[in-house]
Structure formats: C-alpha cells, structure tokens
Amino acid sequence: MSFLKLTDVTKFYGTTRAVSEVNLSVEKGEFVSLLGPSGCGKTTTLQMVAGFEAVSSGRIELDGRDITHAKANTRGLGIVFQTYALFPHMTVADNVSFGLEMRRCPKVERGERVKQALALVHLEAHAARYPRELSGGQRQRVALARALVIEPPVLLLDEPLSNLDAKLREEMQFELRQIQRKVGTTTVMVTHDQSEAMSISDRVVVMEAGRATQIDHPHRVYEHPGSRFISTFVGKANLLPGRIAAGNRVELGTLTVAAEDAGFRPGAAVLFSVRPEKLQLVEAGRGRIDGTVRERFFLGSQWMYAVTTPLGELTVLSPNDGRPALDEGHAAGIDWPDHCARLLPADEQVAA
C-alpha cells in the first residue's frame, strides 16, 4: 500500500485550473521530486498535501487515512520553506525545539531530541547562535533539523536550496539526500532545478500546465522522455521533424535513419530527438551527416558546438579531454548510436 497517495487531486482558483487530476503514489521512505517550470502547479500540489491550500476535488491519503480536508496542524508533516522561516530572536536550539514545545514534549526528552537533530545536520557547536550569525547553508540545515525533530511521517521541501549559491547548492543536494536516507523519512520536494531533482530523487514527477505528465525514475525521465516538453525541459535535446518509414526507420529529409520503436504507424509525423552529448563529431564525410561549426562555447568539462547541417542547426556536447577544440567554420561530420535516438509525437498538446 502506498504511504502517501494523491487521487485525481485538482485545484481551481476561481475558474482557473491550477492543478488538474494529479495521481501520485509515494512509498514509505521514498524521495520524490515535483519538477517543472514556474506556474506548472508543483508548489500548489505540495501546499494541498501540507493542508495550506484546500483541495477542489480529489483525495489525499496518508498511511491509509483520508487527510484531504484535515487542518494543516493536525497532519503532523514536516515542512522546510524556501525562505527557511527561522525565528530571528531564537537561538538555533530554540528554533529546532519549537515544534516539540508545541506538541508539549517533556523538557528532558525535548533537549535530547534537539541534540540528536543538530548532530544529524552537523550543527551541535552552533546551538547557541542566532540565525543572523549563520551562513545560508547553515540556516538551511537548521530548518531541516526543525522539520525532522518532530519525526514527521512525511517531509515536504519547498525549493529548499534555491537561496544558496551554485557551489553550496550542489554540496547541500547530496547532504540533504544523505540525511534523508539516514533518517528514512518519506520526502516530497518541489524544485524547478532539473539537476537537483535528477541527482537526489528516487522518482521524479514532471509537471506541465497543472498536470503530472511523466512519473518515473530520473534516468528514465532523461533517457526516455514522454513528450517534447520533457525532452527539452529535462536537459537539452536536438529535435528534428521526421516521418516514420517501413521497418522502424525514420525519414529526416533525404536522410533515413533507425530509431527506437515508439509504436508509431508508418507515415506518422514525428520528432526525432537526440541529446547533444550523444552526438559525436568526426571527420567530414565519415558521419551520417556533414556540417559546419558555427559557434563554440567553453563549459569547463565540455565544449558546446552549434553545427549548421542540411537538417538544421544541431547542438553537440563534446568532452574537454585535452584535444584541441574545433574552430568556428570547421567542417565536421556528425554521428550517433542508433539506440540513443528517441521518437516523440510531432503535434502534442497539453490541456490547461
């Protein structure tokens, strides 16, 4: 049985449908991320689970109990907000202890649990400090300790790392995942950061226009996107218009290539999708198609090339392996393994 279950959960603001019939089952101890651009409904979905927003229709269950219309303070969930929402006049220890005080936890037990929570996030030495005396990463860990100390059945994270700089954000991603695995708390996180969701989640829920358009393991979401939107939102993709030919072949203009069978009928219009890092630059005349390097960009560990070809402009990512980069204006061939190409519907639409 699913530990947290959403069934046809829908939210209207007046006549505007912000969330449309979301179905999601989260297992106990699982880390699930709601991923999507601004306005896709991910935060509203989290707020309905938390009880901060009323559900227009549908059902939310927690461990077999219907909490659809339960008040937020009766659900017992742990929440970390984007702004952390720490009390500035309280010490770190007092901030962490606050939820236990509200639950009338005995003082001796409360002190021990606060110590354990601070040890979990490596802030034992900062118990007497105030939030203003902490770095962004430390404040984030205090907020996490405050949420975990009450031992919630579900931990809800609302863009918890968005206020951190890039380097600290990457470090905190893995620390957050390590803490979650150690504690084993069922966790649902909202984020618009693809790398964040892909790196630390057991499953990812990609949301678009209020709908959950794909729910899958991170690797499958990336390698087998279910739509044009997902292929370009989760990573980058080269999309070429094509048409299905006989024998699981795809016609791309005058070029006919193989692609993974996606159940399209012969003659169907499709989009041929291949990730930039799956393309290989070879000598002109030795690939499937030739092109000319229009621009190049140095990304540190990679070079990104914009290559003009008869099929259109393709983006190619090549590792920075010490070999000289190709100059702009250089003629090159482009190749790719057949199993790396994906086929997507050419005329997909998502209802609002």
Tab-separated table of C-alpha atoms in Angstrom:
chain	number	residue	atom	x	y	z
A	1	MET	CA	0.000	0.000	0.000
A	2	SER	CA	1.233	3.500	-0.846
A	3	PHE	CA	2.186	5.607	2.166
A	4	LEU	CA	1.125	8.926	0.594
A	5	LYS	CA	-1.475	8.780	-2.161
A	6	LEU	CA	-2.988	11.519	-4.316
A	7	THR	CA	-6.031	10.539	-6.372
A	8	ASP	CA	-7.359	12.911	-9.058
A	9	VAL	CA	-6.269	15.915	-6.976
A	10	THR	CA	-7.443	19.136	-8.612
A	11	LYS	CA	-7.239	22.798	-7.619
A	12	PHE	CA	-9.231	25.716	-9.021
A	13	TYR	CA	-8.668	29.384	-8.310
A	14	GLY	CA	-11.977	30.777	-9.460
A	15	THR	CA	-12.332	29.452	-12.999
A	16	THR	CA	-8.580	28.883	-13.410
A	17	ARG	CA	-7.454	25.285	-13.011
A	18	ALA	CA	-4.008	25.349	-11.371
A	19	VAL	CA	-3.708	21.590	-10.783
A	20	SER	CA	-5.539	19.015	-12.868
A	21	GLU	CA	-6.268	15.448	-11.711
A	22	VAL	CA	-2.851	14.612	-10.294
A	23	ASN	CA	-2.406	10.959	-9.362
A	24	LEU	CA	0.663	10.006	-7.351
A	25	SER	CA	1.572	7.145	-5.025
A	26	VAL	CA	4.624	7.601	-2.787
A	27	GLU	CA	6.092	4.633	-0.960
A	28	LYS	CA	7.321	4.834	2.631
A	29	GLY	CA	10.895	6.129	2.766
A	30	GLU	CA	10.851	7.279	-0.866
A	31	PHE	CA	12.272	10.613	-2.059
A	32	VAL	CA	10.046	12.082	-4.779
A	33	SER	CA	10.558	15.437	-6.525
A	34	LEU	CA	7.886	17.533	-8.230
A	35	LEU	CA	9.762	19.152	-11.117
A	36	GLY	CA	8.548	21.814	-13.514
A	37	PRO	CA	8.731	25.466	-14.577
A	38	SER	CA	7.087	28.334	-12.716
A	39	GLY	CA	3.312	28.158	-12.815
A	40	CYS	CA	3.101	24.426	-13.544
A	41	GLY	CA	1.251	23.593	-10.301
A	42	LYS	CA	4.029	21.853	-8.349
A	43	THR	CA	4.014	24.216	-5.345
A	44	THR	CA	0.213	24.255	-5.235
A	45	THR	CA	0.254	20.445	-5.169
A	46	LEU	CA	2.702	20.469	-2.246
A	47	GLN	CA	0.580	23.031	-0.398
A	48	MET	CA	-2.504	20.828	-0.783
A	49	VAL	CA	-0.579	17.915	0.729
A	50	ALA	CA	0.529	20.203	3.572
A	51	GLY	CA	-3.015	21.464	4.121
A	52	PHE	CA	-2.231	25.100	3.305
A	53	GLU	CA	-4.447	25.012	0.206
A	54	ALA	CA	-7.894	23.449	0.014
A	55	VAL	CA	-8.438	20.632	-2.478
A	56	SER	CA	-11.122	21.468	-5.056
A	57	SER	CA	-11.679	17.808	-5.892
A	58	GLY	CA	-9.872	14.511	-5.439
A	59	ARG	CA	-8.458	12.732	-2.407
A	60	ILE	CA	-5.228	12.725	-0.378
A	61	GLU	CA	-4.418	9.764	1.875
A	62	LEU	CA	-1.583	9.345	4.377
A	63	ASP	CA	-0.868	5.828	5.600
A	64	GLY	CA	-4.430	4.811	4.701
A	65	ARG	CA	-6.036	7.834	6.406
A	66	ASP	CA	-8.009	10.396	4.415
A	67	ILE	CA	-6.427	13.818	5.115
A	68	THR	CA	-7.994	15.647	2.165
A	69	HIS	CA	-9.790	18.169	4.357
A	70	ALA	CA	-7.763	17.808	7.580
A	71	LYS	CA	-6.296	21.003	9.021
A	72	ALA	CA	-2.607	21.576	8.424
A	73	ASN	CA	-1.705	21.441	12.121
A	74	THR	CA	-3.320	18.004	12.509
A	75	ARG	CA	-1.373	16.318	9.712
A	76	GLY	CA	1.925	16.226	11.593
A	77	LEU	CA	4.016	16.848	8.488
A	78	GLY	CA	7.490	18.378	8.494
A	79	ILE	CA	7.967	21.357	6.183
A	80	VAL	CA	11.048	23.265	5.018
A	81	PHE	CA	10.155	26.510	3.263
A	82	GLN	CA	12.115	28.292	0.548
A	83	THR	CA	12.875	31.144	2.971
A	84	TYR	CA	13.580	28.717	5.890
A	85	ALA	CA	11.228	30.832	8.108
A	86	LEU	CA	13.501	30.712	11.165
A	87	PHE	CA	12.652	32.840	14.186
A	88	PRO	CA	15.356	35.552	14.265
A	89	HIS	CA	15.014	36.162	18.034
A	90	MET	CA	15.526	32.488	18.897
A	91	THR	CA	18.767	30.540	19.084
A	92	VAL	CA	19.394	27.585	16.807
A	93	ALA	CA	18.436	25.179	19.587
A	94	ASP	CA	15.251	27.099	20.381
A	95	ASN	CA	14.255	27.146	16.704
A	96	VAL	CA	14.681	23.394	16.477
A	97	SER	CA	12.876	22.873	19.775
A	98	PHE	CA	9.840	24.977	18.833
A	99	GLY	CA	7.815	22.198	17.204
A	100	LEU	CA	8.394	19.882	20.161
A	101	GLU	CA	7.227	22.586	22.581
A	102	MET	CA	4.019	22.995	20.591
A	103	ARG	CA	3.498	19.238	20.960
A	104	ARG	CA	4.084	19.522	24.733
A	105	CYS	CA	7.103	17.228	24.612
A	106	PRO	CA	8.712	16.875	28.115
A	107	LYS	CA	11.695	19.171	28.641
A	108	VAL	CA	14.286	16.433	29.184
A	109	GLU	CA	13.178	14.490	26.106
A	110	ARG	CA	12.979	17.714	24.131
A	111	GLY	CA	16.575	18.606	24.931
A	112	GLU	CA	17.841	15.182	23.912
A	113	ARG	CA	15.925	15.190	20.621
A	114	VAL	CA	17.205	18.669	19.758
A	115	LYS	CA	20.779	17.488	20.361
A	116	GLN	CA	20.222	14.486	18.103
A	117	ALA	CA	18.673	16.640	15.360
A	118	LEU	CA	21.546	19.142	15.447
A	119	ALA	CA	24.074	16.310	15.369
A	120	LEU	CA	22.314	14.915	12.313
A	121	VAL	CA	22.920	18.165	10.413
A	122	HIS	CA	26.374	18.761	11.967
A	123	LEU	CA	25.423	21.897	13.892
A	124	GLU	CA	25.938	20.792	17.508
A	125	ALA	CA	28.514	23.559	18.038
A	126	HIS	CA	26.096	26.232	16.817
A	127	ALA	CA	23.202	25.533	19.190
A	128	ALA	CA	23.522	28.878	20.990
A	129	ARG	CA	23.890	31.012	17.884
A	130	TYR	CA	21.161	33.076	16.235
A	131	PRO	CA	20.121	32.738	12.581
A	132	ARG	CA	21.817	36.027	11.665
A	133	GLU	CA	25.131	34.509	12.770
A	134	LEU	CA	24.850	31.584	10.344
A	135	SER	CA	25.647	31.105	6.684
A	136	GLY	CA	22.927	30.280	4.150
A	137	GLY	CA	23.806	26.601	4.197
A	138	GLN	CA	23.736	26.511	7.993
A	139	ARG	CA	20.326	28.188	8.123
A	140	GLN	CA	19.060	25.641	5.632
A	141	ARG	CA	20.267	22.821	7.893
A	142	VAL	CA	18.625	24.397	10.940
A	143	ALA	CA	15.318	24.474	9.055
A	144	LEU	CA	15.816	20.832	8.097
A	145	ALA	CA	16.601	19.844	11.703
A	146	ARG	CA	13.493	21.703	12.914
A	147	ALA	CA	11.355	19.767	10.434
A	148	LEU	CA	12.903	16.374	11.240
A	149	VAL	CA	12.983	16.678	15.035
A	150	ILE	CA	9.221	16.128	15.283
A	151	GLU	CA	9.691	12.806	13.442
A	152	PRO	CA	7.108	13.573	10.744
A	153	PRO	CA	5.585	10.810	8.620
A	154	VAL	CA	6.320	12.938	5.527
A	155	LEU	CA	8.856	15.703	4.969
A	156	LEU	CA	7.824	18.417	2.490
A	157	LEU	CA	10.539	20.568	0.914
A	158	ASP	CA	9.553	23.724	-0.969
A	159	GLU	CA	12.572	24.706	-3.109
A	160	PRO	CA	14.803	24.384	-0.019
A	161	LEU	CA	18.086	25.095	-1.817
A	162	SER	CA	17.069	27.928	-4.131
A	163	ASN	CA	18.610	30.669	-1.969
A	164	LEU	CA	22.085	29.115	-1.949
A	165	ASP	CA	24.930	29.879	-4.330
A	166	ALA	CA	25.727	27.306	-7.015
A	167	LYS	CA	28.615	25.562	-5.260
A	168	LEU	CA	26.900	25.351	-1.878
A	169	ARG	CA	23.672	24.275	-3.521
A	170	GLU	CA	25.416	21.305	-5.127
A	171	GLU	CA	27.038	20.335	-1.833
A	172	MET	CA	23.740	20.601	0.040
A	173	GLN	CA	21.944	18.434	-2.526
A	174	PHE	CA	23.994	15.424	-1.552
A	175	GLU	CA	23.977	16.258	2.153
A	176	LEU	CA	20.186	16.503	2.036
A	177	ARG	CA	19.981	13.111	0.340
A	178	GLN	CA	22.367	11.518	2.852
A	179	ILE	CA	20.326	12.843	5.771
A	180	GLN	CA	17.081	11.641	4.198
A	181	ARG	CA	18.483	8.159	3.660
A	182	LYS	CA	19.843	8.005	7.210
A	183	VAL	CA	16.535	9.059	8.769
A	184	GLY	CA	14.342	7.216	6.244
A	185	THR	CA	11.626	9.873	6.193
A	186	THR	CA	9.271	9.845	3.215
A	187	THR	CA	10.092	13.055	1.352
A	188	VAL	CA	8.394	15.131	-1.333
A	189	MET	CA	10.372	18.063	-2.747
A	190	VAL	CA	9.357	20.852	-5.102
A	191	THR	CA	12.047	22.191	-7.436
A	192	HIS	CA	12.489	23.798	-10.840
A	193	ASP	CA	16.138	22.704	-10.961
A	194	GLN	CA	16.484	19.664	-13.217
A	195	SER	CA	19.920	18.600	-11.978
A	196	GLU	CA	18.746	18.849	-8.374
A	197	ALA	CA	15.732	16.619	-8.980
A	198	MET	CA	17.658	14.122	-11.099
A	199	SER	CA	20.602	13.739	-8.724
A	200	ILE	CA	18.871	13.062	-5.404
A	201	SER	CA	15.384	11.685	-6.150
A	202	ASP	CA	14.152	8.108	-6.271
A	203	ARG	CA	11.455	9.248	-8.690
A	204	VAL	CA	10.649	12.475	-10.486
A	205	VAL	CA	7.193	13.879	-11.258
A	206	VAL	CA	7.457	16.210	-14.240
A	207	MET	CA	4.618	18.738	-14.186
A	208	GLU	CA	3.361	20.904	-17.040
A	209	ALA	CA	0.297	23.147	-17.097
A	210	GLY	CA	-1.072	21.640	-13.884
A	211	ARG	CA	-0.662	18.018	-14.961
A	212	ALA	CA	1.781	15.304	-13.966
A	213	THR	CA	2.984	14.396	-17.464
A	214	GLN	CA	5.599	11.778	-16.531
A	215	ILE	CA	6.361	9.957	-13.275
A	216	ASP	CA	9.467	7.801	-13.427
A	217	HIS	CA	12.983	7.153	-12.199
A	218	PRO	CA	15.374	10.020	-13.027
A	219	HIS	CA	17.364	8.001	-15.544
A	220	ARG	CA	14.252	7.006	-17.483
A	221	VAL	CA	12.857	10.542	-17.465
A	222	TYR	CA	16.099	11.709	-19.053
A	223	GLU	CA	16.684	8.819	-21.447
A	224	HIS	CA	13.034	8.147	-22.325
A	225	PRO	CA	11.160	11.479	-22.127
A	226	GLY	CA	7.456	11.113	-22.749
A	227	SER	CA	6.964	14.364	-24.616
A	228	ARG	CA	8.659	17.195	-26.466
A	229	PHE	CA	8.338	19.398	-23.394
A	230	ILE	CA	10.085	16.870	-21.137
A	231	SER	CA	12.881	16.248	-23.654
A	232	THR	CA	13.801	19.944	-23.663
A	233	PHE	CA	12.987	20.837	-20.036
A	234	VAL	CA	14.917	17.931	-18.539
A	235	GLY	CA	18.272	18.512	-20.202
A	236	LYS	CA	18.758	19.588	-23.810
A	237	ALA	CA	17.672	17.843	-26.979
A	238	ASN	CA	18.044	18.232	-30.721
A	239	LEU	CA	14.593	17.870	-32.258
A	240	LEU	CA	14.251	17.177	-35.976
A	241	PRO	CA	10.966	16.749	-37.861
A	242	GLY	CA	10.647	13.337	-39.473
A	243	ARG	CA	8.263	10.723	-40.784
A	244	ILE	CA	8.031	7.013	-39.997
A	245	ALA	CA	9.101	4.773	-42.873
A	246	ALA	CA	8.812	0.982	-43.101
A	247	GLY	CA	10.907	-1.243	-40.889
A	248	ASN	CA	11.198	1.119	-37.919
A	249	ARG	CA	13.105	3.679	-39.973
A	250	VAL	CA	12.696	7.432	-39.866
A	251	GLU	CA	12.976	9.800	-42.808
A	252	LEU	CA	14.712	13.066	-41.925
A	253	GLY	CA	14.577	14.955	-45.178
A	254	THR	CA	16.802	12.983	-47.556
A	255	LEU	CA	18.380	11.041	-44.665
A	256	THR	CA	16.846	7.784	-43.422
A	257	VAL	CA	17.945	6.533	-40.002
A	258	ALA	CA	16.962	3.995	-37.345
A	259	ALA	CA	15.347	4.902	-34.031
A	260	GLU	CA	13.894	3.141	-31.028
A	261	ASP	CA	10.401	1.825	-31.757
A	262	ALA	CA	7.849	4.072	-30.055
A	263	GLY	CA	4.723	2.497	-31.526
A	264	PHE	CA	4.162	4.983	-34.372
A	265	ARG	CA	2.470	3.861	-37.578
A	266	PRO	CA	4.236	4.153	-40.950
A	267	GLY	CA	3.707	7.629	-42.377
A	268	ALA	CA	3.224	9.260	-38.956
A	269	ALA	CA	4.855	12.642	-38.411
A	270	VAL	CA	7.318	12.525	-35.518
A	271	LEU	CA	10.115	14.432	-33.849
A	272	PHE	CA	13.483	12.720	-33.942
A	273	SER	CA	15.198	13.510	-30.628
A	274	VAL	CA	18.841	13.022	-29.708
A	275	ARG	CA	20.708	14.524	-26.760
A	276	PRO	CA	23.683	16.816	-27.560
A	277	GLU	CA	26.113	14.640	-25.606
A	278	LYS	CA	25.079	11.573	-27.626
A	279	LEU	CA	26.250	13.213	-30.865
A	280	GLN	CA	29.833	12.607	-31.939
A	281	LEU	CA	31.955	14.930	-34.052
A	282	VAL	CA	34.006	13.011	-36.618
A	283	GLU	CA	35.901	13.835	-39.781
A	284	ALA	CA	33.816	15.335	-42.570
A	285	GLY	CA	32.433	12.584	-44.808
A	286	ARG	CA	32.675	9.909	-42.105
A	287	GLY	CA	29.431	10.558	-40.209
A	288	ARG	CA	25.757	10.305	-41.040
A	289	ILE	CA	25.688	13.969	-41.977
A	290	ASP	CA	28.187	16.771	-42.522
A	291	GLY	CA	28.042	20.262	-41.121
A	292	THR	CA	30.000	23.389	-40.276
A	293	VAL	CA	30.808	24.647	-36.802
A	294	ARG	CA	29.029	27.992	-36.481
A	295	GLU	CA	29.862	28.732	-32.842
A	296	ARG	CA	31.627	27.074	-29.947
A	297	PHE	CA	31.339	27.631	-26.192
A	298	PHE	CA	33.717	26.505	-23.463
A	299	LEU	CA	31.842	24.972	-20.491
A	300	GLY	CA	34.807	23.744	-18.466
A	301	SER	CA	34.407	19.985	-18.638
A	302	GLN	CA	32.813	20.207	-22.109
A	303	TRP	CA	32.777	22.107	-25.370
A	304	MET	CA	29.390	23.002	-26.805
A	305	TYR	CA	29.197	23.397	-30.566
A	306	ALA	CA	26.446	24.845	-32.725
A	307	VAL	CA	26.780	22.985	-36.029
A	308	THR	CA	24.930	24.029	-39.181
A	309	THR	CA	23.739	20.980	-41.183
A	310	PRO	CA	21.280	20.281	-44.030
A	311	LEU	CA	18.830	19.091	-41.339
A	312	GLY	CA	19.100	22.329	-39.376
A	313	GLU	CA	21.353	23.501	-36.598
A	314	LEU	CA	22.435	20.801	-34.136
A	315	THR	CA	23.927	21.272	-30.677
A	316	VAL	CA	26.820	18.945	-29.874
A	317	LEU	CA	28.467	18.500	-26.475
A	318	SER	CA	31.994	17.062	-26.567
A	319	PRO	CA	34.156	16.253	-23.528
A	320	ASN	CA	37.111	18.505	-22.814
A	321	ASP	CA	39.592	15.639	-22.997
A	322	GLY	CA	42.676	17.728	-23.745
A	323	ARG	CA	42.442	17.585	-27.520
A	324	PRO	CA	42.212	20.902	-29.404
A	325	ALA	CA	38.695	22.225	-29.857
A	326	LEU	CA	37.267	22.645	-33.354
A	327	ASP	CA	37.432	26.184	-34.695
A	328	GLU	CA	34.398	28.089	-35.889
A	329	GLY	CA	33.981	27.477	-39.622
A	330	HIS	CA	35.470	23.981	-39.349
A	331	ALA	CA	33.800	21.271	-41.469
A	332	ALA	CA	32.892	18.156	-39.481
A	333	GLY	CA	30.810	15.019	-39.662
A	334	ILE	CA	28.177	14.133	-37.067
A	335	ASP	CA	27.340	10.594	-35.980
A	336	TRP	CA	25.355	8.944	-33.196
A	337	PRO	CA	24.476	5.417	-31.977
A	338	ASP	CA	21.042	4.239	-33.133
A	339	HIS	CA	19.959	3.327	-29.593
A	340	CYS	CA	20.425	6.941	-28.409
A	341	ALA	CA	17.724	8.397	-30.650
A	342	ARG	CA	14.130	8.771	-29.443
A	343	LEU	CA	10.863	9.418	-31.264
A	344	LEU	CA	8.251	11.845	-29.947
A	345	PRO	CA	4.808	12.907	-31.212
A	346	ALA	CA	5.042	15.852	-33.604
A	347	ASP	CA	1.799	17.540	-32.562
A	348	GLU	CA	1.469	17.048	-28.790
A	349	GLN	CA	-0.784	19.375	-26.801
A	350	VAL	CA	-1.242	19.737	-23.049
A	351	ALA	CA	-4.611	20.847	-21.711
A	352	ALA	CA	-4.635	23.771	-19.289
